[in-house]
Amino acid sequence: MTLKTALVTGITGQDGSYLAELLLKKDYVVHGIVRRASTFNTHRIDHLYHDPHEPDARLFLHYGDLTDGTRIAALLEQVQPDEVYHLAAQSHVRVSFDEPEFTGDTTGLGTIRLLEAIRATGLSCRFYQASSSEMFGATPPPQNESTPFHPRSPYGAAKVYAYWVTRNYREAYGLYAVNGILFNHESPRRGPTFVTRKVAMAAAQIKAGLQEVIHLGNLDARRDWGYAAEYVEAMWLMLQQDKPDDYVIATGASHSVRDFVDQCFSHVGLDWRDHVRFDERYLRPSEVDDLVGDAAKAERVLGWRPRVRAPELARLMVDAELTALSHTRATAVGAPAASPVLELARP
Ligand code: NAP
Ligand code: G4F
């Protein structure tokens, strides 16, 4: 039996790690693109990696960067994937205001570099684009596949560009190319500068007496938060259909940042008001106030529906932090206190 081959960009990120797990469980051969860094950036997938010399190895990693179109084309030629999951991006909204040009280059142009490489090499692979609810921006909820875009950040604008070139390559060249318009999804593997993980880590650290306060920005923003491990199942389903199409993936419920903070702190028996301080550096020049996704089409066509909701997500994320802290304490005599410099440096 010939195994299917997938190429995953952004395999070292939150979603890339869950997707790689899912694909390996489904007996795929998985190739991941990793950008070169001076420190190791593969901690989220280290548990999946085996020596590539072993005969049954099915996960292979390659250096590559979204800004390097020649390398991307060469990797596509080499790997000959059946499915390409394009997850890599500069994915932080606040940072996109500081680095708008870099964000446009990676998050926007990165997508067309891949699409153009697929077209030029004549590969008949299927292509998944990691589109985002940030594209809806200022358009009032609920948001579905027909809702107009009104991005509120360089990140959101770059994702709108990537969304449209994905549709364009589908219409112009007949590529099986889809947009998964995913609303916020979180997990214990979420990057520590996104608000859910930052808060979950702080609640655990404060409970353990390692930290006293956390600095946050806008507590009024509302998000539709789901669980990342479930959202990667939807990505895979989108590439298994007869026809390519675009889908919103969401839970259909929104909560304020304040609600999420309350859920994390109450889970460890703390009152968040005693520990949360405001810092304007975490505000954005323009904010997305309210996102609530309508994923009815995904349920109808893909049979996908969310299981974990925000309150449970908050609890599972805090529990994961408490477990990690207890492991640190068991292995190190005197776990290091949280650095106030690091905490402040987080965007
Ligand atoms: P993430 O954790 O920030 O992961 C981003 C990945 O992209 C990492 O593997 C990162 O590598 C890689 N990357 C960044 N710049 C690169 C470059 N120039 N060349 C090659 N690789 C590069 O993001 P995520 O939460 O898993 O999200 C995955 C995708 O879905 C992103 O495109 C994001 O914009 C989109 N999305 C996310 C959400 C969400 O709520 N999580 C919602 C909608 C859409 P390093 O590990 O080396 O940094
Ligand atoms: O966790 P966030 O940084 O996520 P945001 O901006 O919604 O973006 C995430 O979800 C998008 C999908 O809609 C993805 F496309 C994107 O890649 C990323 O994964 O911020 C959530 C909310 C914002 O309103 C922000 O202003 O939390 C507010 N917030 C308040 N204090 C904070 C903080 N956000 C961060 N990161 N840090 C704070 O201290």
CSV table of C-alpha atoms and ligand atoms in Angstrom, one decimal:
chain,number,residue,atom,x,y,z
A,1,MET,CA,0.0,0.0,0.0
A,2,THR,CA,1.4,3.5,-0.9
A,3,LEU,CA,1.2,5.9,2.0
A,4,LYS,CA,0.0,9.4,1.4
A,5,THR,CA,2.6,12.2,1.8
A,6,ALA,CA,1.9,15.5,3.4
A,7,LEU,CA,4.1,18.6,3.5
A,8,VAL,CA,3.5,20.9,6.5
A,9,THR,CA,4.8,24.4,6.7
A,10,GLY,CA,4.8,25.8,10.3
A,11,ILE,CA,5.2,22.2,11.7
A,12,THR,CA,7.0,23.6,14.8
A,13,GLY,CA,4.0,25.8,15.7
A,14,GLN,CA,1.0,25.0,17.9
A,15,ASP,CA,-1.2,23.8,15.0
A,16,GLY,CA,1.7,22.1,13.1
A,17,SER,CA,2.5,19.9,16.0
A,18,TYR,CA,-1.1,18.7,16.5
A,19,LEU,CA,-1.6,18.2,12.7
A,20,ALA,CA,1.7,16.2,12.4
A,21,GLU,CA,0.4,14.0,15.3
A,22,LEU,CA,-2.9,13.5,13.5
A,23,LEU,CA,-1.4,12.7,10.1
A,24,LEU,CA,1.1,10.3,11.5
A,25,LYS,CA,-1.8,8.5,13.3
A,26,LYS,CA,-3.5,8.3,9.9
A,27,ASP,CA,-0.4,6.6,8.4
A,28,TYR,CA,0.9,9.6,6.4
A,29,VAL,CA,4.5,10.2,5.6
A,30,VAL,CA,4.9,13.7,7.0
A,31,HIS,CA,7.5,16.3,5.8
A,32,GLY,CA,7.8,19.5,7.8
A,33,ILE,CA,9.6,22.8,6.9
A,34,VAL,CA,11.6,24.2,9.8
A,35,ARG,CA,13.2,27.6,9.7
A,36,ARG,CA,16.8,27.8,10.9
A,37,ALA,CA,17.3,29.4,14.3
A,38,SER,CA,20.3,29.7,16.6
A,39,THR,CA,18.3,27.8,19.3
A,40,PHE,CA,16.2,24.7,19.0
A,41,ASN,CA,12.6,25.4,17.9
A,42,THR,CA,11.3,21.9,17.6
A,43,HIS,CA,10.2,21.3,21.2
A,44,ARG,CA,6.5,20.9,20.2
A,45,ILE,CA,7.4,18.0,17.8
A,46,ASP,CA,10.4,16.4,19.5
A,47,HIS,CA,8.1,13.6,20.9
A,48,LEU,CA,7.2,12.6,17.3
A,49,TYR,CA,10.7,12.6,15.8
A,50,HIS,CA,12.6,9.4,15.2
A,51,ASP,CA,16.0,8.9,13.6
A,52,PRO,CA,15.3,9.3,9.8
A,53,HIS,CA,17.7,6.3,9.2
A,54,GLU,CA,15.2,4.0,10.9
A,55,PRO,CA,13.3,2.0,8.2
A,56,ASP,CA,9.9,2.9,9.6
A,57,ALA,CA,10.6,6.6,10.0
A,58,ARG,CA,7.7,8.7,8.7
A,59,LEU,CA,8.5,12.2,9.9
A,60,PHE,CA,11.1,14.2,8.0
A,61,LEU,CA,12.2,17.8,8.6
A,62,HIS,CA,13.8,20.2,6.1
A,63,TYR,CA,15.2,23.6,6.6
A,64,GLY,CA,13.3,26.3,4.7
A,65,ASP,CA,11.8,29.8,5.0
A,66,LEU,CA,8.7,31.4,3.6
A,67,THR,CA,10.7,34.3,2.3
A,68,ASP,CA,12.8,31.9,0.1
A,69,GLY,CA,10.7,30.9,-2.9
A,70,THR,CA,13.5,28.9,-4.6
A,71,ARG,CA,13.9,26.7,-1.6
A,72,ILE,CA,10.1,26.1,-1.3
A,73,ALA,CA,9.9,25.1,-5.0
A,74,ALA,CA,12.9,22.7,-4.6
A,75,LEU,CA,11.3,21.1,-1.5
A,76,LEU,CA,8.0,20.6,-3.4
A,77,GLU,CA,9.9,18.9,-6.2
A,78,GLN,CA,11.8,16.7,-3.8
A,79,VAL,CA,8.9,15.7,-1.5
A,80,GLN,CA,6.2,15.4,-4.2
A,81,PRO,CA,3.4,15.7,-1.6
A,82,ASP,CA,-0.2,14.6,-2.1
A,83,GLU,CA,-1.3,17.3,0.4
A,84,VAL,CA,0.2,20.6,1.4
A,85,TYR,CA,-0.8,22.2,4.7
A,86,HIS,CA,0.4,25.8,4.8
A,87,LEU,CA,0.4,26.9,8.4
A,88,ALA,CA,3.6,28.9,8.7
A,89,ALA,CA,3.1,32.7,9.3
A,90,GLN,CA,4.1,35.6,11.4
A,91,SER,CA,1.0,34.9,13.4
A,92,HIS,CA,1.0,37.5,16.2
A,93,VAL,CA,-1.5,40.4,15.6
A,94,ARG,CA,0.2,42.9,17.9
A,95,VAL,CA,3.6,42.2,16.5
A,96,SER,CA,2.3,42.8,13.0
A,97,PHE,CA,1.9,46.5,13.9
A,98,ASP,CA,5.6,46.6,14.8
A,99,GLU,CA,6.8,44.5,11.8
A,100,PRO,CA,4.2,45.2,9.1
A,101,GLU,CA,6.5,44.6,6.1
A,102,PHE,CA,7.9,41.4,7.4
A,103,THR,CA,4.3,40.2,8.2
A,104,GLY,CA,3.2,41.0,4.7
A,105,ASP,CA,6.2,39.2,3.2
A,106,THR,CA,5.7,36.0,5.3
A,107,THR,CA,2.0,35.8,6.1
A,108,GLY,CA,0.9,37.3,2.7
A,109,LEU,CA,3.5,36.6,0.0
A,110,GLY,CA,4.5,33.3,1.6
A,111,THR,CA,1.3,31.8,0.4
A,112,ILE,CA,1.7,32.9,-3.2
A,113,ARG,CA,5.3,31.6,-3.2
A,114,LEU,CA,3.9,28.1,-2.3
A,115,LEU,CA,0.9,28.3,-4.7
A,116,GLU,CA,3.2,29.5,-7.6
A,117,ALA,CA,5.7,26.8,-6.9
A,118,ILE,CA,2.9,24.2,-7.0
A,119,ARG,CA,1.6,25.6,-10.3
A,120,ALA,CA,5.0,25.9,-11.9
A,121,THR,CA,6.1,22.4,-10.9
A,122,GLY,CA,2.8,21.0,-12.2
A,123,LEU,CA,2.2,19.0,-9.0
A,124,SER,CA,-1.4,17.8,-8.6
A,125,CYS,CA,-1.3,18.1,-4.8
A,126,ARG,CA,-4.1,19.5,-2.6
A,127,PHE,CA,-3.4,22.8,-0.7
A,128,TYR,CA,-4.7,24.1,2.6
A,129,GLN,CA,-4.4,27.8,3.5
A,130,ALA,CA,-4.5,28.8,7.2
A,131,SER,CA,-6.9,31.7,6.9
A,132,SER,CA,-8.1,33.5,10.0
A,133,SER,CA,-11.1,35.1,11.6
A,134,GLU,CA,-8.9,38.2,11.9
A,135,MET,CA,-9.9,38.8,8.3
A,136,PHE,CA,-13.4,39.7,9.5
A,137,GLY,CA,-12.0,42.3,11.9
A,138,ALA,CA,-14.5,45.1,12.3
A,139,THR,CA,-17.5,43.3,10.6
A,140,PRO,CA,-20.1,42.5,13.3
A,141,PRO,CA,-20.7,38.9,14.4
A,142,PRO,CA,-21.8,36.2,13.7
A,143,GLN,CA,-19.3,35.7,10.9
A,144,ASN,CA,-19.6,32.9,8.3
A,145,GLU,CA,-18.1,32.2,4.8
A,146,SER,CA,-20.2,35.0,3.2
A,147,THR,CA,-19.3,37.7,5.7
A,148,PRO,CA,-17.3,40.6,4.2
A,149,PHE,CA,-13.8,41.1,5.4
A,150,HIS,CA,-12.6,44.3,7.2
A,151,PRO,CA,-9.2,43.5,8.6
A,152,ARG,CA,-7.9,45.7,11.5
A,153,SER,CA,-4.2,44.9,11.4
A,154,PRO,CA,-1.3,44.3,9.0
A,155,TYR,CA,-1.7,40.6,9.9
A,156,GLY,CA,-5.4,40.6,9.1
A,157,ALA,CA,-4.7,42.4,5.8
A,158,ALA,CA,-1.9,39.9,4.9
A,159,LYS,CA,-4.3,37.0,5.6
A,160,VAL,CA,-6.9,38.6,3.3
A,161,TYR,CA,-4.4,38.7,0.5
A,162,ALA,CA,-3.4,35.0,1.1
A,163,TYR,CA,-7.1,34.1,1.2
A,164,TRP,CA,-7.8,35.7,-2.2
A,165,VAL,CA,-4.7,34.2,-4.0
A,166,THR,CA,-5.8,30.8,-2.7
A,167,ARG,CA,-9.2,31.3,-4.2
A,168,ASN,CA,-7.7,32.8,-7.4
A,169,TYR,CA,-5.4,29.7,-8.0
A,170,ARG,CA,-8.4,27.5,-7.5
A,171,GLU,CA,-10.4,29.5,-10.1
A,172,ALA,CA,-7.6,30.3,-12.5
A,173,TYR,CA,-5.7,27.0,-12.6
A,174,GLY,CA,-8.1,24.5,-11.1
A,175,LEU,CA,-5.9,23.7,-8.1
A,176,TYR,CA,-7.6,21.9,-5.2
A,177,ALA,CA,-6.9,24.8,-2.9
A,178,VAL,CA,-9.0,25.6,0.2
A,179,ASN,CA,-9.2,28.2,2.9
A,180,GLY,CA,-9.9,27.1,6.5
A,181,ILE,CA,-11.1,30.3,8.2
A,182,LEU,CA,-10.3,29.3,11.7
A,183,PHE,CA,-11.4,31.3,14.8
A,184,ASN,CA,-9.0,31.5,17.8
A,185,HIS,CA,-7.9,28.1,18.9
A,186,GLU,CA,-5.7,27.4,21.9
A,187,SER,CA,-4.1,24.7,23.9
A,188,PRO,CA,-1.2,24.0,26.3
A,189,ARG,CA,1.0,24.3,23.2
A,190,ARG,CA,-0.1,27.8,22.4
A,191,GLY,CA,2.7,30.4,22.1
A,192,PRO,CA,3.2,32.1,25.5
A,193,THR,CA,2.6,35.6,24.2
A,194,PHE,CA,-1.0,34.9,23.1
A,195,VAL,CA,-3.5,36.0,25.8
A,196,THR,CA,-4.9,32.6,26.8
A,197,ARG,CA,-1.6,30.9,27.4
A,198,LYS,CA,-0.1,34.0,29.0
A,199,VAL,CA,-3.0,34.1,31.5
A,200,ALA,CA,-3.0,30.3,32.1
A,201,MET,CA,0.7,30.4,32.9
A,202,ALA,CA,0.3,33.4,35.2
A,203,ALA,CA,-2.6,31.8,37.1
A,204,ALA,CA,-0.5,28.7,37.8
A,205,GLN,CA,2.7,30.7,38.6
A,206,ILE,CA,0.8,33.0,41.0
A,207,LYS,CA,-0.9,30.0,42.7
A,208,ALA,CA,2.5,28.5,43.2
A,209,GLY,CA,3.8,31.7,44.7
A,210,LEU,CA,6.3,32.3,41.9
A,211,GLN,CA,4.7,35.5,40.5
A,212,GLU,CA,2.5,38.1,42.0
A,213,VAL,CA,0.9,40.0,39.1
A,214,ILE,CA,0.3,39.8,35.3
A,215,HIS,CA,0.1,42.8,33.0
A,216,LEU,CA,-2.6,42.8,30.3
A,217,GLY,CA,-4.2,45.1,27.8
A,218,ASN,CA,-7.8,45.2,26.6
A,219,LEU,CA,-10.0,42.9,28.7
A,220,ASP,CA,-13.2,43.8,26.8
A,221,ALA,CA,-12.3,42.2,23.5
A,222,ARG,CA,-14.4,39.1,22.8
A,223,ARG,CA,-13.1,35.9,21.1
A,224,ASP,CA,-14.6,32.6,20.0
A,225,TRP,CA,-12.0,30.3,21.6
A,226,GLY,CA,-11.8,26.6,20.7
A,227,TYR,CA,-9.4,23.7,21.2
A,228,ALA,CA,-6.5,23.5,18.7
A,229,ALA,CA,-6.3,19.6,18.7
A,230,GLU,CA,-9.9,19.5,17.3
A,231,TYR,CA,-9.3,22.3,14.8
A,232,VAL,CA,-6.6,20.3,12.9
A,233,GLU,CA,-9.1,17.6,12.3
A,234,ALA,CA,-11.1,20.1,10.3
A,235,MET,CA,-8.0,21.0,8.2
A,236,TRP,CA,-7.6,17.4,7.3
A,237,LEU,CA,-11.3,16.9,6.5
A,238,MET,CA,-11.2,20.0,4.1
A,239,LEU,CA,-8.6,18.2,1.9
A,240,GLN,CA,-10.6,14.9,1.7
A,241,GLN,CA,-13.7,16.3,0.0
A,242,ASP,CA,-14.7,15.8,-3.7
A,243,LYS,CA,-14.6,19.5,-4.4
A,244,PRO,CA,-12.4,22.3,-2.9
A,245,ASP,CA,-14.2,24.9,-0.8
A,246,ASP,CA,-13.7,27.3,2.1
A,247,TYR,CA,-15.0,26.7,5.6
A,248,VAL,CA,-15.4,28.6,8.9
A,249,ILE,CA,-14.3,26.6,11.9
A,250,ALA,CA,-15.5,27.9,15.3
A,251,THR,CA,-17.4,27.1,18.4
A,252,GLY,CA,-20.2,29.7,17.9
A,253,ALA,CA,-19.8,31.2,21.4
A,254,SER,CA,-17.7,34.3,22.4
A,255,HIS,CA,-16.2,35.3,25.7
A,256,SER,CA,-14.4,38.4,26.8
A,257,VAL,CA,-10.7,38.3,27.7
A,258,ARG,CA,-12.0,39.2,31.2
A,259,ASP,CA,-14.2,36.1,31.3
A,260,PHE,CA,-11.2,33.9,30.3
A,261,VAL,CA,-9.0,35.5,33.0
A,262,ASP,CA,-11.7,34.9,35.6
A,263,GLN,CA,-12.1,31.3,34.5
A,264,CYS,CA,-8.4,30.6,34.8
A,265,PHE,CA,-7.9,32.4,38.2
A,266,SER,CA,-11.1,30.9,39.8
A,267,HIS,CA,-10.0,27.5,38.7
A,268,VAL,CA,-7.0,27.8,41.2
A,269,GLY,CA,-9.1,29.6,43.8
A,270,LEU,CA,-7.8,33.1,43.2
A,271,ASP,CA,-9.6,36.4,42.5
A,272,TRP,CA,-8.1,37.8,39.3
A,273,ARG,CA,-8.7,41.4,40.4
A,274,ASP,CA,-6.0,41.0,43.0
A,275,HIS,CA,-3.4,40.0,40.4
A,276,VAL,CA,-4.2,41.7,37.0
A,277,ARG,CA,-2.6,45.1,36.2
A,278,PHE,CA,-3.2,47.2,33.1
A,279,ASP,CA,-0.3,48.0,30.7
A,280,GLU,CA,-1.1,50.0,27.6
A,281,ARG,CA,1.8,48.4,25.6
A,282,TYR,CA,-0.6,45.4,25.1
A,283,LEU,CA,-3.2,47.5,23.4
A,284,ARG,CA,-3.4,47.5,19.5
A,285,PRO,CA,-3.6,50.6,17.4
A,286,SER,CA,-6.9,49.2,16.1
A,287,GLU,CA,-8.6,46.3,17.8
A,288,VAL,CA,-11.0,43.5,16.7
A,289,ASP,CA,-13.8,43.8,19.2
A,290,ASP,CA,-16.0,40.7,18.7
A,291,LEU,CA,-15.6,37.4,16.9
A,292,VAL,CA,-18.2,34.7,16.9
A,293,GLY,CA,-18.0,32.1,14.2
A,294,ASP,CA,-20.9,30.3,12.5
A,295,ALA,CA,-19.5,26.9,11.5
A,296,ALA,CA,-22.8,25.4,10.3
A,297,LYS,CA,-21.4,24.7,6.8
A,298,ALA,CA,-18.5,22.7,8.3
A,299,GLU,CA,-20.9,20.7,10.4
A,300,ARG,CA,-23.2,20.1,7.4
A,301,VAL,CA,-20.5,19.2,4.8
A,302,LEU,CA,-17.5,18.0,6.8
A,303,GLY,CA,-19.4,16.5,9.8
A,304,TRP,CA,-17.1,18.6,12.0
A,305,ARG,CA,-18.3,20.0,15.3
A,306,PRO,CA,-16.4,21.4,18.3
A,307,ARG,CA,-16.4,19.5,21.6
A,308,VAL,CA,-14.3,21.6,24.0
A,309,ARG,CA,-15.7,25.1,24.9
A,310,ALA,CA,-13.9,28.1,26.4
A,311,PRO,CA,-14.5,27.4,30.1
A,312,GLU,CA,-13.2,23.8,29.8
A,313,LEU,CA,-10.3,25.1,27.7
A,314,ALA,CA,-9.3,27.5,30.4
A,315,ARG,CA,-9.3,24.7,33.0
A,316,LEU,CA,-7.3,22.3,30.9
A,317,MET,CA,-4.7,25.0,30.0
A,318,VAL,CA,-4.3,25.9,33.7
A,319,ASP,CA,-4.1,22.2,34.7
A,320,ALA,CA,-1.3,21.7,32.1
A,321,GLU,CA,0.6,24.6,33.6
A,322,LEU,CA,0.3,23.2,37.1
A,323,THR,CA,1.5,19.8,35.9
A,324,ALA,CA,4.4,21.4,34.1
A,325,LEU,CA,5.3,23.4,37.3
A,326,SER,CA,5.1,20.3,39.5
A,327,HIS,CA,7.5,18.5,37.1
A,328,THR,CA,9.9,21.4,37.2
A,329,ARG,CA,9.8,21.5,40.9
A,330,ALA,CA,10.4,17.7,41.1
A,331,THR,CA,13.5,17.9,38.9
A,332,ALA,CA,15.0,21.2,40.0
A,333,VAL,CA,15.8,22.2,43.6
A,334,GLY,CA,14.1,25.7,43.7
A,335,ALA,CA,12.3,26.3,40.5
A,336,PRO,CA,13.4,29.7,38.9
A,337,ALA,CA,11.0,32.5,39.8
A,338,ALA,CA,9.3,34.2,36.8
A,339,SER,CA,11.4,37.0,35.4
A,340,PRO,CA,9.6,40.4,35.6
A,341,VAL,CA,11.8,41.5,32.6
A,342,LEU,CA,10.6,38.6,30.5
A,343,GLU,CA,7.0,39.1,31.5
A,344,LEU,CA,7.2,42.7,30.5
A,345,ALA,CA,9.0,42.0,27.2
A,346,ARG,CA,6.1,39.8,26.0
A,347,PRO,CA,4.1,41.5,23.3
B,1,NAP,P1,2.3,29.6,15.6
B,1,NAP,O1,2.3,28.7,16.8
B,1,NAP,O2,2.7,31.0,15.7
B,1,NAP,O3,3.2,28.8,14.5
B,1,NAP,C1,3.7,29.5,13.3
B,1,NAP,C2,4.6,28.6,12.6
B,1,NAP,O4,5.1,29.3,11.5
B,1,NAP,C3,5.9,28.2,13.4
B,1,NAP,O5,6.2,26.9,13.1
B,1,NAP,C4,6.9,29.2,12.9
B,1,NAP,O6,8.2,28.7,13.1
B,1,NAP,C5,6.6,29.2,11.4
B,1,NAP,N1,7.1,30.4,10.7
B,1,NAP,C6,7.0,31.7,11.1
B,1,NAP,N2,7.7,32.4,10.2
B,1,NAP,C7,8.2,31.6,9.3
B,1,NAP,C8,9.1,31.8,8.1
B,1,NAP,N3,9.4,33.0,7.7
B,1,NAP,N4,9.4,30.7,7.4
B,1,NAP,C9,9.1,29.4,7.8
B,1,NAP,N5,8.3,29.2,8.9
B,1,NAP,C10,7.9,30.3,9.6
B,1,NAP,O7,0.9,29.6,14.9
B,1,NAP,P2,-0.4,28.6,15.1
B,1,NAP,O8,-1.2,29.1,16.2
B,1,NAP,O9,0.1,27.2,15.0
B,1,NAP,O10,-1.2,28.9,13.7
B,1,NAP,C11,-0.9,28.2,12.5
B,1,NAP,C12,-1.4,29.1,11.3
B,1,NAP,O11,-2.8,29.3,11.5
B,1,NAP,C13,-0.8,30.4,11.2
B,1,NAP,O12,-0.7,30.8,9.8
B,1,NAP,C14,-1.8,31.4,11.9
B,1,NAP,O13,-1.7,32.7,11.3
B,1,NAP,C15,-3.1,30.7,11.5
B,1,NAP,N6,-4.2,30.9,12.4
B,1,NAP,C16,-4.1,30.6,13.7
B,1,NAP,C17,-5.2,30.7,14.6
B,1,NAP,C18,-5.1,30.4,16.0
B,1,NAP,O14,-6.0,30.8,16.8
B,1,NAP,N7,-4.0,29.7,16.5
B,1,NAP,C19,-6.4,31.1,14.0
B,1,NAP,C20,-6.5,31.4,12.7
B,1,NAP,C21,-5.4,31.2,11.8
B,1,NAP,P3,9.0,28.9,14.5
B,1,NAP,O15,8.5,27.8,15.4
B,1,NAP,O16,10.4,28.8,14.2
B,1,NAP,O17,8.6,30.2,15.1
B,2,G4F,O1,-4.4,36.1,22.1
B,2,G4F,P1,-4.3,37.2,21.1
B,2,G4F,O2,-3.0,37.8,20.9
B,2,G4F,O3,-5.0,36.7,19.8
B,2,G4F,P2,-5.6,37.4,18.5
B,2,G4F,O4,-5.1,38.8,18.4
B,2,G4F,O5,-7.1,37.2,18.6
B,2,G4F,O6,-5.0,36.6,17.3
B,2,G4F,C1,-5.0,35.1,17.3
B,2,G4F,O7,-6.2,34.7,16.8
B,2,G4F,C2,-6.3,34.9,15.4
B,2,G4F,C3,-7.7,34.4,14.9
B,2,G4F,O8,-8.7,35.3,15.1
B,2,G4F,C4,-5.2,34.3,14.6
B,2,G4F,F1,-5.4,34.5,13.3
B,2,G4F,C5,-3.9,34.9,15.1
B,2,G4F,O9,-2.8,34.3,14.4
B,2,G4F,C6,-3.7,34.7,16.6
B,2,G4F,O10,-3.6,33.3,16.7
B,2,G4F,O11,-5.3,38.4,21.6
B,2,G4F,C7,-6.6,38.1,21.9
B,2,G4F,C8,-7.3,39.4,22.6
B,2,G4F,C9,-7.0,40.6,21.8
B,2,G4F,O12,-8.2,41.4,21.7
B,2,G4F,C10,-5.9,41.4,22.6
B,2,G4F,O13,-6.0,42.8,22.5
B,2,G4F,O14,-6.6,39.5,23.8
B,2,G4F,C11,-6.3,40.9,24.0
B,2,G4F,N1,-5.3,41.1,25.0
B,2,G4F,C12,-5.4,41.7,26.2
B,2,G4F,N2,-4.2,41.7,26.8
B,2,G4F,C13,-4.0,40.6,24.9
B,2,G4F,C14,-3.3,41.0,26.1
B,2,G4F,N3,-3.4,39.9,23.9
B,2,G4F,C15,-2.1,39.5,24.1
B,2,G4F,N4,-1.5,38.8,23.2
B,2,G4F,N5,-1.4,39.9,25.2
B,2,G4F,C16,-2.0,40.6,26.2
B,2,G4F,O15,-1.4,40.9,27.2
